[in-house]
Coordinates of C-alpha atoms and ligand atoms in Angstrom, one line a residue:
X1 CA 35.7 -48.4 -59.8
X2 CA 37.4 -45.0 -59.7
X3 CA 39.8 -44.5 -56.9
X4 CA 38.6 -42.5 -53.9
X5 CA 40.3 -42.2 -50.6
X6 CA 36.9 -43.3 -49.2
X7 CA 36.9 -46.7 -51.0
X8 CA 37.9 -48.5 -47.8
X9 CA 34.5 -47.8 -46.4
X10 CA 32.6 -50.1 -48.8
X11 CA 35.1 -52.9 -48.0
X12 CA 34.5 -52.3 -44.3
X13 CA 30.7 -52.3 -44.8
X14 CA 30.9 -55.6 -46.7
X15 CA 32.9 -57.1 -43.8
X16 CA 30.3 -56.0 -41.3
X17 CA 27.7 -57.6 -43.6
X18 CA 29.5 -60.9 -43.7
X19 CA 29.5 -61.2 -39.9
X20 CA 26.0 -60.0 -39.4
X21 CA 27.0 -56.7 -37.8
X22 CA 25.9 -54.2 -40.5
X23 CA 23.2 -51.8 -39.2
X24 CA 20.6 -50.6 -41.7
X25 CA 18.6 -47.4 -41.4
X26 CA 14.9 -47.9 -41.1
X27 CA 12.1 -45.4 -41.4
X28 CA 9.1 -45.3 -39.1
X29 CA 6.1 -43.6 -40.7
X30 CA 3.8 -43.8 -37.8
X31 CA 4.1 -42.1 -34.4
X32 CA 6.2 -43.8 -31.7
X33 CA 3.6 -46.0 -30.1
X34 CA 2.9 -49.6 -29.2
X35 CA 1.9 -50.2 -32.8
X36 CA 4.2 -48.7 -35.4
X37 CA 4.7 -48.8 -39.2
X38 CA 8.3 -49.3 -40.2
X39 CA 9.4 -49.4 -43.8
X40 CA 5.7 -49.9 -44.7
X41 CA 5.1 -52.8 -42.4
X42 CA 2.8 -52.6 -39.4
X43 CA 4.4 -54.0 -36.3
X44 CA 3.8 -54.3 -32.6
X45 CA 6.7 -52.4 -31.2
X46 CA 8.8 -53.9 -28.4
X47 CA 11.8 -51.7 -29.3
X48 CA 11.1 -48.2 -27.9
X49 CA 12.1 -46.9 -24.5
X50 CA 8.8 -45.1 -24.1
X51 CA 8.3 -47.1 -21.0
X52 CA 5.3 -45.2 -19.6
X53 CA 3.5 -44.7 -23.0
X54 CA 3.9 -40.9 -22.9
X55 CA 5.7 -40.3 -26.3
X56 CA 3.0 -40.5 -28.8
X57 CA 0.2 -38.3 -27.6
X58 CA 0.4 -37.2 -24.0
X59 CA 2.8 -34.3 -24.5
X60 CA 1.7 -33.0 -27.9
X61 CA -0.6 -30.1 -26.8
X62 CA 1.9 -28.6 -24.3
X63 CA 4.6 -28.7 -27.0
X64 CA 2.4 -26.9 -29.5
X65 CA 1.3 -24.3 -26.9
X66 CA 5.0 -23.7 -25.9
X67 CA 6.0 -23.2 -29.6
X68 CA 3.2 -20.6 -29.9
X69 CA 4.3 -18.7 -26.8
X70 CA 8.1 -19.3 -26.8
X71 CA 8.9 -19.9 -30.4
X72 CA 11.0 -22.8 -31.7
X73 CA 14.7 -22.4 -31.9
X74 CA 16.8 -21.4 -28.9
X75 CA 19.5 -19.8 -31.0
X76 CA 22.5 -20.0 -28.6
X77 CA 24.1 -22.1 -25.9
X78 CA 22.5 -21.9 -22.5
X79 CA 25.2 -19.7 -21.1
X80 CA 24.9 -17.2 -23.9
X81 CA 21.1 -16.4 -24.4
X82 CA 19.8 -19.9 -25.1
X83 CA 18.4 -20.7 -21.7
X84 CA 14.8 -19.5 -21.5
X85 CA 12.3 -19.4 -18.7
X86 CA 10.9 -22.9 -19.5
X87 CA 14.4 -24.4 -19.3
X88 CA 14.8 -22.7 -15.9
X89 CA 11.4 -24.0 -14.8
X90 CA 12.2 -27.5 -15.9
X91 CA 15.6 -27.5 -14.1
X92 CA 13.8 -26.4 -10.9
X93 CA 11.1 -29.1 -11.4
X94 CA 13.8 -31.8 -12.0
X95 CA 15.7 -30.8 -8.8
X96 CA 12.4 -30.9 -6.9
X97 CA 11.5 -34.3 -8.4
X98 CA 15.0 -35.7 -7.6
X99 CA 15.1 -34.1 -4.1
X100 CA 18.4 -32.4 -4.9
X101 CA 19.5 -28.7 -4.6
X102 CA 19.8 -28.2 -8.3
X103 CA 19.6 -29.8 -11.8
X104 CA 21.0 -28.9 -15.2
X105 CA 19.4 -29.6 -18.6
X106 CA 21.5 -31.0 -21.4
X107 CA 20.4 -31.6 -25.1
X108 CA 20.5 -35.4 -24.5
X109 CA 21.4 -38.0 -21.9
X110 CA 24.5 -38.8 -23.9
X111 CA 25.7 -35.2 -23.6
X112 CA 24.8 -35.2 -19.9
X113 CA 27.0 -38.2 -19.2
X114 CA 29.9 -37.0 -21.2
X115 CA 29.6 -33.5 -19.7
X116 CA 29.3 -34.7 -16.1
X117 CA 32.2 -37.2 -16.3
X118 CA 34.6 -34.8 -18.0
X119 CA 33.8 -32.1 -15.5
X120 CA 34.5 -34.4 -12.5
X121 CA 37.6 -36.3 -13.6
X122 CA 40.7 -35.4 -15.5
X123 CA 44.4 -36.2 -15.6
X124 CA 45.6 -37.3 -12.2
X125 CA 42.2 -38.8 -11.3
X126 CA 40.9 -42.3 -11.6
X127 CA 37.4 -43.4 -12.8
X128 CA 36.0 -46.9 -12.0
X129 CA 33.5 -47.8 -14.6
X130 CA 31.3 -50.9 -14.9
X131 CA 32.2 -53.0 -18.0
X132 CA 28.5 -52.8 -19.2
X133 CA 28.1 -49.0 -18.8
X134 CA 26.5 -47.2 -21.6
X135 CA 28.6 -45.8 -24.5
X136 CA 28.1 -42.3 -23.4
X137 CA 29.7 -43.1 -20.0
X138 CA 32.6 -44.9 -21.8
X139 CA 33.1 -41.9 -24.1
X140 CA 33.0 -39.5 -21.1
X141 CA 35.7 -41.6 -19.4
X142 CA 37.8 -41.6 -22.5
X143 CA 37.5 -37.9 -23.0
X144 CA 38.2 -37.0 -19.4
X145 CA 41.9 -37.9 -19.6
X146 CA 41.6 -39.7 -16.2
X147 CA 43.0 -43.2 -15.7
X148 CA 40.1 -45.6 -16.6
X149 CA 39.7 -48.7 -14.5
X150 CA 37.0 -50.8 -16.1
X151 CA 35.6 -53.3 -13.6
X152 CA 33.9 -56.6 -14.6
X153 CA 30.1 -56.1 -14.6
X154 CA 28.9 -55.7 -11.0
X155 CA 32.1 -57.2 -9.6
X156 CA 32.4 -55.8 -6.1
X157 CA 35.3 -58.0 -5.1
X158 CA 37.3 -56.5 -7.9
X159 CA 36.5 -53.0 -6.7
X160 CA 37.3 -54.0 -3.1
X161 CA 40.7 -55.1 -4.4
X162 CA 41.4 -52.1 -6.6
X163 CA 40.0 -49.1 -4.6
X164 CA 42.6 -49.3 -1.8
X165 CA 45.3 -48.8 -4.4
X166 CA 43.5 -45.7 -5.8
X167 CA 44.4 -43.4 -2.9
X168 CA 47.4 -42.2 -4.8
X169 CA 45.1 -40.5 -7.3
X170 CA 43.9 -37.0 -6.7
X171 CA 40.2 -38.0 -7.0
X172 CA 38.2 -41.1 -7.4
X173 CA 35.0 -41.5 -9.3
X174 CA 32.8 -44.6 -9.5
X175 CA 30.3 -44.5 -12.3
X176 CA 27.6 -47.0 -13.2
X177 CA 24.3 -47.3 -15.0
X178 CA 21.6 -47.8 -12.3
X179 CA 19.6 -50.0 -14.6
X180 CA 21.7 -51.6 -17.4
X181 CA 20.3 -50.8 -20.8
X182 CA 20.7 -54.1 -22.6
X183 CA 20.6 -56.7 -19.8
X184 CA 17.9 -55.0 -17.7
X185 CA 19.6 -55.8 -14.5
X186 CA 20.3 -53.4 -11.6
X187 CA 23.6 -52.2 -10.3
X188 CA 24.5 -53.2 -6.7
X189 CA 24.1 -49.6 -5.5
X190 CA 24.1 -50.3 -1.7
X191 CA 27.5 -51.9 -1.9
X192 CA 28.8 -49.3 -4.4
X193 CA 27.6 -46.5 -2.0
X194 CA 29.4 -48.2 0.9
X195 CA 32.6 -48.6 -1.1
X196 CA 32.5 -45.0 -2.4
X197 CA 32.2 -43.8 1.2
X198 CA 34.9 -46.0 2.5
X199 CA 37.4 -45.0 -0.2
X200 CA 36.4 -41.3 -0.5
X201 CA 35.2 -41.7 -4.0
X202 CA 32.5 -39.7 -5.9
X203 CA 29.6 -41.9 -6.9
X204 CA 27.7 -41.2 -10.2
X205 CA 24.7 -43.1 -11.3
X206 CA 23.1 -42.9 -14.7
X207 CA 19.4 -43.4 -14.2
X208 CA 18.5 -43.2 -17.9
X209 CA 16.3 -46.3 -18.0
X210 CA 15.1 -46.0 -14.4
X211 CA 13.9 -42.5 -14.1
X212 CA 10.1 -42.6 -14.0
X213 CA 10.1 -46.4 -13.5
X214 CA 11.9 -47.4 -10.3
X215 CA 11.5 -46.1 -6.8
X216 CA 8.3 -45.1 -5.0
X217 CA 8.4 -41.6 -6.5
X218 CA 9.9 -42.7 -9.8
X219 CA 13.3 -41.2 -9.1
X220 CA 15.2 -44.3 -10.2
X221 CA 17.3 -47.0 -8.7
X222 CA 19.0 -44.9 -6.1
X223 CA 15.6 -44.3 -4.6
X224 CA 14.7 -48.0 -5.1
X225 CA 17.7 -49.1 -3.1
X226 CA 17.4 -46.3 -0.5
X227 CA 20.8 -44.8 -1.2
X228 CA 19.9 -41.4 -2.7
X229 CA 22.0 -39.5 -0.2
X230 CA 25.1 -41.5 -1.0
X231 CA 24.8 -40.9 -4.8
X232 CA 26.6 -37.6 -5.4
X233 CA 25.9 -37.2 -9.1
X234 CA 22.6 -38.4 -10.6
X235 CA 22.2 -38.4 -14.4
X236 CA 18.8 -38.9 -16.0
X237 CA 17.2 -38.5 -19.4
X238 CA 13.9 -37.3 -20.7
X239 CA 14.2 -39.4 -23.8
X240 CA 12.9 -42.7 -22.3
X241 CA 10.2 -43.0 -19.7
X242 CA 9.5 -39.3 -20.0
X243 CA 8.7 -39.8 -23.7
X244 CA 10.6 -36.8 -25.0
X245 CA 14.3 -35.7 -25.4
X246 CA 16.9 -34.1 -23.2
X247 CA 19.2 -35.2 -20.5
X248 CA 19.9 -33.8 -17.0
X249 CA 22.3 -33.9 -14.1
X250 CA 21.0 -33.5 -10.6
X251 CA 22.9 -32.9 -7.4
X252 CA 24.2 -30.2 -5.1
X253 CA 24.1 -26.6 -6.1
X254 CA 27.9 -26.3 -6.3
X255 CA 28.1 -29.5 -8.4
X256 CA 25.6 -28.2 -10.9
X257 CA 27.4 -24.8 -11.1
X258 CA 30.7 -26.5 -11.6
X259 CA 29.3 -28.7 -14.4
X260 CA 27.7 -25.6 -16.1
X261 CA 31.1 -24.0 -16.1
X262 CA 33.1 -27.1 -17.2
X263 CA 30.9 -29.4 -19.3
X264 CA 31.8 -28.8 -23.0
X265 CA 28.7 -30.4 -24.4
X266 CA 26.8 -27.9 -22.3
X267 CA 28.9 -24.8 -22.8
X268 CA 29.5 -25.3 -26.5
X269 CA 26.2 -26.7 -27.7
X270 CA 23.0 -24.8 -28.5
X271 CA 20.3 -25.2 -25.8
X272 CA 17.4 -27.4 -26.9
X273 CA 14.1 -25.6 -27.9
X274 CA 12.0 -24.4 -25.0
X275 CA 9.1 -26.5 -26.2
X276 CA 11.2 -29.5 -25.2
X277 CA 11.4 -28.1 -21.7
X278 CA 7.6 -27.8 -21.8
X279 CA 7.4 -31.5 -22.7
X280 CA 9.8 -32.4 -19.9
X281 CA 7.7 -30.4 -17.4
X282 CA 4.5 -32.1 -18.5
X283 CA 6.1 -35.6 -18.4
X284 CA 7.5 -35.1 -14.9
X285 CA 4.1 -34.1 -13.8
X286 CA 2.6 -37.3 -15.3
X287 CA 5.3 -39.4 -13.7
X288 CA 4.5 -37.9 -10.3
X289 CA 0.7 -37.9 -10.6
X290 CA 0.3 -41.3 -12.3
X291 CA 2.4 -43.8 -10.3
X292 CA 0.2 -46.7 -11.5
X293 CA 2.0 -46.5 -14.9
X294 CA 5.3 -47.6 -13.4
X295 CA 3.9 -50.1 -10.9
X296 CA 1.7 -51.7 -13.5
X297 CA 4.6 -51.7 -16.0
X298 CA 7.0 -53.5 -13.5
X299 CA 4.4 -56.1 -12.6
X300 CA 3.6 -56.9 -16.2
X301 CA 7.4 -57.1 -16.8
X302 CA 7.6 -59.7 -14.0
X303 CA 4.8 -61.8 -15.5
X304 CA 6.3 -61.6 -19.0
X305 CA 9.7 -62.6 -17.8
X306 CA 8.2 -65.7 -16.0
X307 CA 6.3 -66.7 -19.2
X308 CA 9.4 -66.4 -21.3
X309 CA 11.5 -68.4 -18.9
X310 CA 8.7 -71.1 -18.9
X311 CA 9.0 -71.5 -22.6
X312 CA 12.8 -71.9 -22.4
X313 CA 14.1 -68.4 -22.9
X314 CA 17.2 -67.2 -21.0
X315 CA 16.4 -63.7 -19.8
X316 CA 19.7 -63.3 -17.9
X317 CA 19.6 -61.2 -14.8
X318 CA 16.8 -58.9 -16.0
X319 CA 14.9 -57.4 -13.1
X320 CA 13.1 -54.6 -14.9
X321 CA 11.0 -53.6 -17.9
X322 CA 14.0 -54.4 -20.2
X323 CA 14.0 -58.1 -20.9
X324 CA 16.7 -59.7 -23.0
X325 CA 16.5 -63.0 -24.6
X326 CA 20.1 -64.2 -24.8
X327 CA 21.0 -65.7 -28.2
X328 CA 24.8 -65.5 -28.5
X329 CA 25.9 -64.9 -32.1
X330 CA 24.8 -61.9 -34.2
X331 CA 23.6 -63.9 -37.2
X332 CA 21.3 -66.1 -35.1
X333 CA 20.1 -63.0 -33.3
X334 CA 19.2 -61.2 -36.5
X335 CA 17.5 -64.4 -37.9
X336 CA 15.3 -64.5 -34.8
X337 CA 14.6 -60.8 -35.2
X338 CA 13.6 -61.2 -38.8
X339 CA 11.3 -64.1 -38.0
X340 CA 9.6 -62.1 -35.3
X341 CA 9.3 -59.3 -37.7
X342 CA 7.6 -61.6 -40.3
X343 CA 5.1 -62.5 -37.5
X344 CA 4.4 -58.8 -36.9
X345 CA 6.7 -57.9 -33.9
X346 CA 9.6 -55.5 -33.7
X347 CA 12.1 -56.8 -31.2
X348 CA 15.5 -55.3 -31.8
X349 CA 18.5 -57.6 -32.1
X350 CA 21.4 -56.2 -30.1
X351 CA 24.9 -57.1 -31.4
X352 CA 28.5 -56.0 -30.8
X353 CA 29.7 -53.4 -30.2
X354 CA 26.6 -52.6 -28.2
X355 CA 27.1 -55.9 -26.3
X356 CA 30.3 -58.0 -26.0
X357 CA 31.2 -60.7 -28.5
X358 CA 29.1 -63.8 -28.0
X359 CA 26.4 -61.9 -26.0
X360 CA 24.1 -60.9 -28.8
X361 CA 20.5 -60.7 -27.6
X362 CA 16.9 -59.8 -28.5
X363 CA 15.9 -56.8 -26.3
X364 CA 12.3 -56.7 -25.3
X365 CA 11.4 -53.2 -24.1
X366 CA 8.1 -53.3 -22.3
X367 CA 5.8 -50.2 -22.1
X368 CA 2.8 -49.3 -20.1
X369 CA 1.2 -48.8 -23.6
X370 CA 1.4 -52.6 -24.4
X371 CA -1.9 -54.4 -23.9
X372 CA -2.1 -57.9 -22.3
X373 CA -3.1 -59.1 -25.8
X374 CA 0.0 -57.7 -27.4
X375 CA 2.2 -59.3 -24.7
X376 CA 0.4 -62.6 -25.0
X377 CA 0.8 -62.6 -28.8
X378 CA 4.5 -61.9 -28.5
X379 CA 5.0 -64.9 -26.1
X380 CA 3.1 -67.1 -28.5
X381 CA 5.2 -66.0 -31.5
X382 CA 8.4 -66.6 -29.7
X383 CA 7.2 -70.0 -28.6
X384 CA 6.2 -70.9 -32.2
X385 CA 9.7 -70.0 -33.4
X386 CA 11.3 -72.1 -30.7
X387 CA 9.2 -75.1 -31.7
X388 CA 10.2 -74.6 -35.4
X389 CA 13.8 -74.8 -34.1
X390 CA 12.9 -78.1 -32.5
X391 CA 12.8 -76.8 -29.0
X392 CA 16.6 -76.4 -29.0
X393 CA 17.7 -73.9 -26.4
X394 CA 18.2 -70.4 -27.8
X395 CA 21.7 -70.2 -26.5
X396 CA 24.3 -73.0 -26.8
X397 CA 25.6 -73.9 -23.3
X398 CA 29.1 -73.1 -24.4
X399 CA 28.2 -69.6 -25.6
X400 CA 27.9 -68.3 -22.1
Ligands
LIG1 C1 22.2 -46.0 -20.0 C2 22.0 -44.9 -20.9 N1 22.5 -43.7 -20.6 C3 22.4 -42.6 -21.4 C4 21.8 -42.8 -22.7 C5 21.7 -41.6 -23.6 O1 20.4 -41.0 -23.4 P1 19.8 -40.1 -24.6 O2 19.2 -41.1 -25.5 O3 18.9 -39.2 -23.9 O4 20.9 -39.4 -25.2 C6 21.2 -44.0 -23.0 C7 20.5 -44.1 -24.3 O5 20.4 -45.0 -25.0 C8 21.3 -45.1 -22.1 O6 20.9 -46.3 -22.5

């Protein structure tokens, strides 16, 4: 093999392969729905975050109409000439939906998290971040230049111990996912809100997986726990329950203006096409007008969790439409994933670095679009695979 300074990459990829951590690109040739075709195989899809079943069809017409009236590309960052009337309309609708003074649209939820955190914290500040927060929060913390204090997942005692020592920092920010993306559990927002108030800290909650799903009006976990007033910075995304793309930050007018001035992923990135704002507007309308989608989704998730537990699956602390089946090691996880795939189900295997070592899992992502038959067939397939394994528990006791 001729020498190239990039030769190390093939070696690294082989090493990833050897420990079951190599990701492979797949190609979906159907639309994103409950039934998909991936690499030529038809599968029942338990891998998308289209929780309310809006992605495949519900938004198509408004997008096509918006392209006809507003064109496609936005051509510049929002602060230059990229922000059009539909973007402004969506930001007003998001603020209205969230019950906040203002909202700001980002190209993605990832960009919204990075933009918000780096605007709020810098050198001389401290950020308290849950160990299971999403990668975009982690990267935002790293880029901010602030001291990062990672607290064990949901560990309020740790925070109670550390926060009193944080008064020496200029500002304090506590940041958490509202609904954790892999384990499907909820952050203890009531306690976090009380701690933030006690120690004069800003509280930021990423509602990526909860927007449209949790809370009476679908605003997310802050609404569900009744602590909206205590959450200073709310991040959401239109890429999951809203079935589209684009992230947003909602909060006070001055917060939003500050972020629009400071967030580099906002200032230095082209605004998304206005048609995306049209999809966002239509999705927010559906979320508000069709609450049965989220109530039905959560009660189906409850039933599915109970059925999985009854056949011996460890679903961890899941309390939502995200239901993990804890496996442990990546190789075993991917074997289970492959067997389910042979049975016609797509259930993604989640491995490090997405989850910590020893905590690989299958992530069932439930959607309003799944029928009872699809859910029943999944449970049967999992049960069959467990029987093939001789009924042994999916996770060794010592893997916990
Ligand atoms: C908790 C959480 N926050 C933010 C994001 C990023 O959102 P988006 O996909 O819109 O960039 C994700 C996406 O996976 C997520 O799980």
